[in-house]
Amino acid sequence: MITASGITKTYKQRGNMLGARAVPALRGVDFTIEKGGAVTFIGESGCGKTTLGRIVAGLETYDSGDIVIDGTPMSSLKPRHRQPFFRRIQLIHQDPYSALNPTRTIHQTLAAPLALRAKQTGRGKAWMEERARELLALVGIDPGYVLPRYPHQLSGGMRQRVVIARALTVDPEVLVADESVSMIDVSLRLGVLALLKDLRERLDVSVLFITHDIATARYIGGDGELYVIYRGQVVESGPTERVISGPVHPYTQSLLSAIPVLHGVERPGPERVVPTEALNEAHSDTGCLFARRCPFRTDRCEAELPALVSDGEQAHACLHPQRRNVIPVEAVA
Amino acid sequence: GVGGSGEAGVYTTIDGAKQIDATAPINPFNPQGNTFLGYDAMSLAWPKNDPVDPNQFYPGIAQSWTTTPDQSEVVVHLQPNAKWSDGKPVTSQDVKTSIGLAYTQGGTAYAVDPKAAGAAADVIVVDPHTVKVTQGANKSNTFLRNVLSTVVVPAHVFGSLLPADFWTQLKLARGSGPAAEKAKASITGLAQKVITFAPAKDVSAGPFVLERVNPGEALLVKNKHFWASDKIAPNRVKVLNYTGNQQIWNYLIAGRLDSAPFTAVPSGVLNRIRQTDGNEVVKGFSPVAVSMAFNQTKAPYDNVHVRKALAYLIDRSQVTKVASPEGGTPSQTTTGIHAESAKSWLGDSINGLDQYKLDPAKAAQELKAAGMKQVNGKWAMPDGSPWVVELHVPASFSDWVAAAKAITSQLTDHGIQASVLTSADYTLYLDELAAGKYDIGLWLMALGPAPYNIYQRIYGSANGWQLLAGNLTHVPPGKEGNWMGGPETLDGVNPGALTNQLNAADPARQKQIVGTLARLTNQNLPMIQLYDYVNTQFVNDSRFTGWPPNDSDVLRLPAGVWMQLGLIKEQGTR
Amino acid sequence: MKTVVRRLSGHLARGLAMIWVVTTLSFVIIRNIPGDPVRGQYEKLIEQGMSPDAAERATAALYGFLPKGSLWSQYVDYLNGLLHGNLGQSLSTPGTGVATIIGSAAKWTILPVLGGTLLSFLLGVTLGVYAAIKRSGKLGDALAISGSLLHGIPQYVIGLLVVAVFSTLWPILPAGGPVDIDFAPGFNGPYIASLIQHATLPVLTYALASYGGWILAMKSSVATVLGDDFIMAAELRGMSRGILFRYIARNAILPLFTILALSLGLLFGGAIFIESIFNYPGLGLLLVNSIGARDYALMGGTFLVLTVAIVVANIAADLLYAVIDPRVRKGAEA
Amino acid sequence: MTRTSAPGVRVKDLTVVYKTPAGELPALGGVSLSLAPGTITGIVGESGSGKSTLALSLLNAVQPPGRIKEGSVEIDGLGNVVELTGEELRRARGRQVGYVFQAAQNSLNPLKTVGKQLLDLGRSHDFDDLPALLKDARALLGRMGLDGGRVLDSYQHELSGGMRQRVGIMFALVLNAHLVVLDEPTTALDMITQAAILKIVRDVHHERGLTTLIITHDMGVAAEVTDSLAVMYGGRVVEHGPTTEVLGSPRHPYTKGLIRAIPRLSGDIDEARALPGRPPTLGTIPKQGCVFRERCPMRIAVCDTVDPEPVTRDARTVACHAVGRPATPIVPKEYV
Amino acid sequence: MTVTSPVAPAPISLRRNFWRGVGRVLRRKPSRMVGVAIVVLFVFMGIFGPLLYPNPLPRDDNALYASPSWAHPFGTDFEGTDVLALVVTGTRYVLLAGLATAVITVALGTLIGLLAGFHRGRWDTVLMRLTDLQLTIPGLPLLLVLSTVWKFTSPIEMGVVLGLLGWGGIARAVRSQSLSLRERGFIEAAKGLGLPTRHIVVRELLPSMAPYIAMNMLIAVTGAIYAQVGLFFLGVLPFDANNWGVMLNLSVFGGGALSSTAALPYLLAPLLAILLLTLGIVLVVDAMDEIFNPRLREE
Ligand SMILES: Nc1ncnc2c1ncn2[C@@H]1O[C@H](COP(=O)(O)OP(=O)(O)OP(=O)(O)O)[C@@H](O)[C@H]1O
Ligand SMILES: Nc1ncnc2c1ncn2[C@@H]1O[C@H](COP(=O)(O)OP(=O)(O)OP(=O)(O)O)[C@@H](O)[C@H]1O
Ligand SMILES: [Mg+2]
Ligand SMILES: [Mg+2]
């Protein structure tokens, strides 16, 4: 079980002698993933989703807050002792094209972490080879075909499966999937999503899912938690289905309203919310972060930073919370 | 003619002694100074470079001179009509000032130390056109030569460099005690001021006066105040920069040069130069030879048999052919003297010396005598360790490099491993040579015509003999620049002492000493004389005529002196 | 403008530090070169026929020009001098300041280096565009290969060939010296004509030696720009050929300006070969001569100037970039 | 020559080939498609299915190593674009056909302000009244919710992704083109911006009376804005018809599979099914027979040898042997 | 889907594929084959050249600076030695020094660039300042100064010094490459999997930079050859009769090759050797990118 509390991260953009520009990417994020559970983060581009994923996977440092992995707070360990903990959390990159080394065959790519694993557990080469095949079979590709090939010889879907297989070599407990299907051909996307879903069930790994696309979030983590993140802050969270069908925060509502409608199959939600202007990093940091774009803002919103309040299941950070029905509904044929 | 400068009355030549640096001062005391001897810089007289008698001169600022037989007194009579280019007459005062300036630079005749050989005792202005210089107690037969080679500068330009009490200071300095030391210091302290002095413009007593200097070229125009300006054919002289032989070759091929100083030329290039309209080659005596000098502190070169063996193995004519086919003649044998002078100094006795003709059998004998061994057809050291003859040369002297390569090839043919090692530049070469780092190095010798100069090269400071305040001492090998490391006596004779006597000896005694030294050198081979230089010069008939003939004694003098002597005439029709 | 000033100040500080380190390094190396300048001068006089003791005395005065004191105190003196803009006194031309000598030599390096580089830049850039646009054609291929080949050939090889052709085989141009002495220096026709005449071959050599590099750089730069989406977009908007060409050329040439500035800086140090071959009295030849004469101050000074040239070129390159590229110029101000 | 009404477009048997080391391979294999005047047509298809190639063909702008091998593209008022060359072709671009580039994010010259590029465009098309052009551009940008004056004074890097995309649309429309082609106009944008851009596309389309072709791989985007929808696969248009009908009752097995593979926000999540196999690339498109047969659940014997002809029925075109026929499907291998 | 069959011998077939791929890449353009042929020729001369001629090389006292003939295609030198023989036997030194330089330049440049790019932070700052310094030092002038101190007796020594003066450019480029590569997913993934840094650098980073490094290596070889030949030409390096630069020097300054035609073949032979070698390397460099990129290689 992994708990993150109060994670903040500010990037210092390289400046010159007279100082650097600070970009707050995360402003205190808390969440918990249970074993076998699913947590989804959605938000606009630049909201800090990737940053969060990388922090959780131990690939990025954070400024304050703490991550507790199986009861061990990472802040209590020296950085080099954290690695074994973070290894249990594997990141699946968004881009399967860059996530595999183009100069190495799939066999080589899988062999390296397996060799490490074999060394740690005192197993031999035969085990490694067998395990590679086993894992590839597990993610649904033909090992005989894939192993001797280079990444460029594989389709996007296959590549993403290889990436997942590689993550599985170290028997992770959590997979962090950052936009893991956005670069894959439409017809293959669902296959990979189904695989992740399947792995959750079969291997009992938890999935931290990061996406733009709420529908895929629902597909994988329909039974999990959904966090809506805006400019580094969680503005709404709760059980996925519940947030989708009853969003309270205007930002969540905007996100859901923006989902294209499959005319002919669906019709638009009745209460669509459209932000008054585009996202602008330079917007003021005082008051509600969404205030400038919020169609429902009041003067209070510009002055007061709303805290995340929970009704036990669903939490939101809005001064004027109101449930709205925004998602498209099935058209009656 | 292709590329000839063509302009009437312009004489183009090259100063082979230095690079022309536009930023340097117009000052003959500056090593890089922009004055040109024979053109705008004048000495009292011009040495004829006679192979035996160094005391023959052509007149310069001095119209004539007299000297006592022991050279204790030299009286110089200046050209009565000599004028500076600004119209002021050249007077004895100018000569005296020039001598005073020479003292600050430490000239041989003008050494502050009265005990130094051939130092002047007094400078007396007899009348505006007569100066008398007397020699001190430690007499040398070089005195006349040194006095007459004084470069005369205008007192009204350079005079201010000497403090008013200069001559009293000089007197003081020649005494002893703390006052003398102080005075000495104040005189030598003037050296830098004199060297760095930069007159605004040239004031010349010569046939030309400097008009301007560009980077790499200097232009001189005729000095209408020159006493014999009617004899001077060219209106202007262009002195081109000298940065390398190759540059002179190109100028010559282009027919640009009216005369060029001594230049080493490969045969192919010589043929090209000859094809250019008007180009002629003039050859004369050049009192310089090349040798390979041994460091006798290093085994096996401490053994005379080894040195002799090498001499028997080197085919000097082949070496000369490879290295300097046009600018050198193979040395007849090693005497220390250039072949031309040797004729006069040694006469037929040279034939009695060992000629070191190519003789592998004799060489093998000598090597055996030295205890060297032959291992697998290769000569090795007596203890059987390998022997590699390492010949050092400065990389920038391509004829030396070629000579060294030819020698190593020959040695290799005879079973002696040999290689050529080069130093990046001449300065480094000299430094390392003097530090005793080389076994064998190529070395200039026979630097005549004065017999003392010739043998001082071999039995002088490089070989341990040092002359300090008139006293000759010998320092052990490896110390204070004694890199040759030869023994202090050869066959019971101290060659350094003998050499030193040459300066004071009369001609008959000189001949005797030279004979002895030549024999000692021939027998002991502190170096192997390889080839004697030939002064190969070039002239061009298209614009001027009247060139000195082959073997003329003026060939070693700058063309400006030829003009002063009235040799050079303008070509009648172009 | 503010950005430029801000960048400049940072660069200056770093540049000065670099210069100091290189100066120190070169000081240490130069003072440890074996070889005695006075002995060199002595031997030169001997060869000219001066008698040994006369030569010895004549050179004795030169000892006064050698730097004195421990290496450390010499170093302190040297730095102190530098801070006061004093590069010291030359030993081979005693009495002349190093700054004067370097100043007069620098003129002769700047002229052909600048001329040659700009010429080759213009030529290379023009042909590079052509090579990139016609990259599948025969001529484009030929241009590219000739570019790589010329780029690969060392300067001195080109210099030697140029001399062989234009002043040996077909002697139409002078191959030595910077100017004829016949003409009084100044802004007069004949002098300038002579100047140009003498500079032609060195300039040609610089141009030939660097032209290949420009072709290649421009070709690959154009190829990159051609692959940029905005070119295709402009084409699909029906932009006229002229404008399209300008879009390509201007964007492609931008990164080359940086290289241009940098290579100018480096060329000063690389002038040695060409100046030796053409006997051109610039910084390269000066350095060679000062090494030969073991003129410590002159060596150090020349080295310093060459280093400064590189540092300045680096700064110039960066500022140039900041001035012409709006992404840098405006981006940093926002 | 400038039209003031929406043109129709008829693409016939268009074959475009790319030269590869393996020879010339067809990226479009005889595509026929017509765009009714005044409609928004969407083309959806996976990566490599030939969408961009088709879009570029409308301007006869297929880039080497590609070339249009055969077929024609008739545009009302322009004639057969495939036969246009040189100046004629250049003038048609921009003036009559506006193109919003696939990567409109980077479709501006980074060294020039938007305004200067606009002036370049005006000069290229011999506009005499440049101030009027600027005014039009400002108005268009204003219509899209931007401060026109400021945008014209900006460099590309000073604009956000959404703003750049709007500028791209402005460039496509400012010369008064009535046929507009948008290649993946929202791919790199986030959802909220995407929704805004799509709304603009739709609104401007209606206001200016355009014929619009919008290319996307996102079924949702197409569904949101288009009137009619063409589905491409392996260089063929496999299905074409009114959007609501194609989505509501897809006929081609590929279209069906695609729609079923989209997870929904409402309803039973487990209804979504992945499509087995993988889309072909240029090198793996079958030389003969149906390009989709390897992945097709309705594959029949004839699929292996005969490329199905598009058949049009009730305004819907489908290219499938199995549609409307009883079939004995061959079960495809799972994956690979 | 059970898998029981033993694993295919993947690595072996891979290696074979690599060479087959290289062959394919070379065959794609005839010019590349020419380049390879030239380079192979020079390598052959470098290895076997000295064995083809007697040692010492024969001289003909009667044929100094002989004109080209069948016996002496490029004439003879000042000593009557065949110029072609000098060029052939001199190849070894030139290539060795070039190779030594290239190895050091590339090794040092890559190492420093990798360290700086991979570790970032303080390491990066220090190493980059060092690199700046190296790039600020005027190289050729320094070499001139150094050559008075240093007797470059072996090609390796030559290579070491040239290498020490030339790694900066590569270091800077490798750094920026590794900075961009380390952002790539596969490096992050390797880190996340806990693979050791050595593995990441050697197995993941380096191969991706291989074409780049190989190209730089070849370019460094040519650069080093020019630099050393140039220094020999200036005459500041030790003498060696069959060194190309010494040949240039002696032909120009000793033989007057630029002033008359007699020594011209002596000048042209080493010049042609340099040109030919350059051509060969240029043509081979053209193929590097495709050789190391599996995608381009296999196509
Ligand atoms: N290495 C970095 N240096 C500086 N700023 C960064 C860095 N990485 C991210 N940022 C900034 O941090 C913020 C959050 O970035 P992040 O990549 O986490 O967003 P995201 O939600 O993943 O966006 P997207 O949906 O586009 O992937 C952004 O404003 C981004 O510009
Ligand atoms: N320059 C080219 N050289 C070779 N093949 C090309 C080239 N451009 C495109 N192709 C091939 O043509 C086919 C169609 O490409 P096209 O760009 O039209 O596809 P697309 O549907 O637009 O894909 P995407 O969604 O990735 O933009 C693809 O298989 C592609 O590989
Ligand atoms: Mg992200
Ligand atoms: Mg596309």
PDB file of C-alpha atoms and ligand atoms in Angstrom, chain D residues 18-20 26-28 45-54 63-66 102 183-184 215 217 280-283 285, ligand 2:
ATOM      1  CA  TYR D  18       5.474   6.215 -52.166  1.00  0.00           C
ATOM      2  CA  LYS D  19       8.842   5.160 -53.394  1.00  0.00           C
ATOM      3  CA  THR D  20      10.549   2.909 -50.863  1.00  0.00           C
ATOM      4  CA  PRO D  26       0.452   2.430 -52.706  1.00  0.00           C
ATOM      5  CA  ALA D  27      -0.576   4.583 -49.769  1.00  0.00           C
ATOM      6  CA  LEU D  28      -3.910   5.178 -51.420  1.00  0.00           C
ATOM      7  CA  GLY D  45      -8.658   6.018 -39.713  1.00  0.00           C
ATOM      8  CA  GLU D  46      -5.677   4.759 -37.894  1.00  0.00           C
ATOM      9  CA  SER D  47      -2.155   5.942 -38.278  1.00  0.00           C
ATOM     10  CA  GLY D  48      -0.849   5.152 -41.722  1.00  0.00           C
ATOM     11  CA  SER D  49      -4.199   4.562 -43.279  1.00  0.00           C
ATOM     12  CA  GLY D  50      -3.554   7.317 -45.807  1.00  0.00           C
ATOM     13  CA  LYS D  51      -5.591  10.186 -44.392  1.00  0.00           C
ATOM     14  CA  SER D  52      -2.937  12.860 -44.751  1.00  0.00           C
ATOM     15  CA  THR D  53      -1.981  11.572 -48.154  1.00  0.00           C
ATOM     16  CA  LEU D  54      -5.562  11.949 -49.270  1.00  0.00           C
ATOM     17  CA  GLN D  63       5.538  15.280 -51.290  1.00  0.00           C
ATOM     18  CA  PRO D  64       8.331  13.257 -52.837  1.00  0.00           C
ATOM     19  CA  PRO D  65       9.080  10.370 -52.622  1.00  0.00           C
ATOM     20  CA  GLY D  66       5.334  10.116 -53.087  1.00  0.00           C
ATOM     21  CA  GLN D 102      -1.470  18.286 -39.325  1.00  0.00           C
ATOM     22  CA  ASP D 183      -5.572  17.545 -40.895  1.00  0.00           C
ATOM     23  CA  GLU D 184      -5.771  16.405 -37.268  1.00  0.00           C
ATOM     24  CA  ILE D 215      -9.198  14.435 -40.729  1.00  0.00           C
ATOM     25  CA  HIS D 217      -7.975   9.390 -35.882  1.00  0.00           C
ATOM     26  CA  PRO D 280      -1.117  -2.614 -41.864  1.00  0.00           C
ATOM     27  CA  THR D 281       1.785  -0.416 -42.798  1.00  0.00           C
ATOM     28  CA  LEU D 282       2.775   0.536 -46.285  1.00  0.00           C
ATOM     29  CA  GLY D 283       4.867  -2.601 -46.614  1.00  0.00           C
ATOM     30  CA  ILE D 285      -0.772  -3.935 -47.068  1.00  0.00           C
TER      31      ILE D 285
HETATM   32  N1  LIG F   2       7.505  10.316 -47.225  1.00  0.00           N
HETATM   33  C1  LIG F   2       7.037   9.073 -47.156  1.00  0.00           C
HETATM   34  N2  LIG F   2       7.815   8.049 -47.582  1.00  0.00           N
HETATM   35  C2  LIG F   2       7.364   6.772 -47.535  1.00  0.00           C
HETATM   36  N3  LIG F   2       6.182   6.432 -47.064  1.00  0.00           N
HETATM   37  C3  LIG F   2       5.372   7.401 -46.629  1.00  0.00           C
HETATM   38  C4  LIG F   2       5.764   8.762 -46.637  1.00  0.00           C
HETATM   39  N4  LIG F   2       4.771   9.520 -46.129  1.00  0.00           N
HETATM   40  C5  LIG F   2       3.785   8.641 -45.806  1.00  0.00           C
HETATM   41  N5  LIG F   2       4.146   7.373 -46.109  1.00  0.00           N
HETATM   42  C6  LIG F   2       3.355   6.158 -45.916  1.00  0.00           C
HETATM   43  O1  LIG F   2       2.105   6.317 -46.514  1.00  0.00           O
HETATM   44  C7  LIG F   2       1.115   5.746 -45.700  1.00  0.00           C
HETATM   45  C8  LIG F   2       0.026   6.759 -45.462  1.00  0.00           C
HETATM   46  O2  LIG F   2       0.569   7.846 -44.750  1.00  0.00           O
HETATM   47  P1  LIG F   2      -0.310   9.055 -44.222  1.00  0.00           P
HETATM   48  O3  LIG F   2       0.614  10.067 -43.656  1.00  0.00           O
HETATM   49  O4  LIG F   2      -1.213   9.497 -45.285  1.00  0.00           O
HETATM   50  O5  LIG F   2      -1.148   8.382 -43.056  1.00  0.00           O
HETATM   51  P2  LIG F   2      -2.112   9.040 -42.003  1.00  0.00           P
HETATM   52  O6  LIG F   2      -3.342   8.292 -42.097  1.00  0.00           O
HETATM   53  O7  LIG F   2      -2.155  10.494 -42.180  1.00  0.00           O
HETATM   54  O8  LIG F   2      -1.391   8.674 -40.652  1.00  0.00           O
HETATM   55  P3  LIG F   2      -1.232   9.520 -39.311  1.00  0.00           P
HETATM   56  O9  LIG F   2      -2.473   9.297 -38.550  1.00  0.00           O
HETATM   57  O10 LIG F   2      -0.075   8.883 -38.670  1.00  0.00           O
HETATM   58  O11 LIG F   2      -1.030  10.910 -39.715  1.00  0.00           O
HETATM   59  C9  LIG F   2       1.751   5.298 -44.414  1.00  0.00           C
HETATM   60  O12 LIG F   2       1.926   3.897 -44.455  1.00  0.00           O
HETATM   61  C10 LIG F   2       3.088   5.937 -44.449  1.00  0.00           C
HETATM   62  O13 LIG F   2       4.066   5.076 -43.900  1.00  0.00           O
END
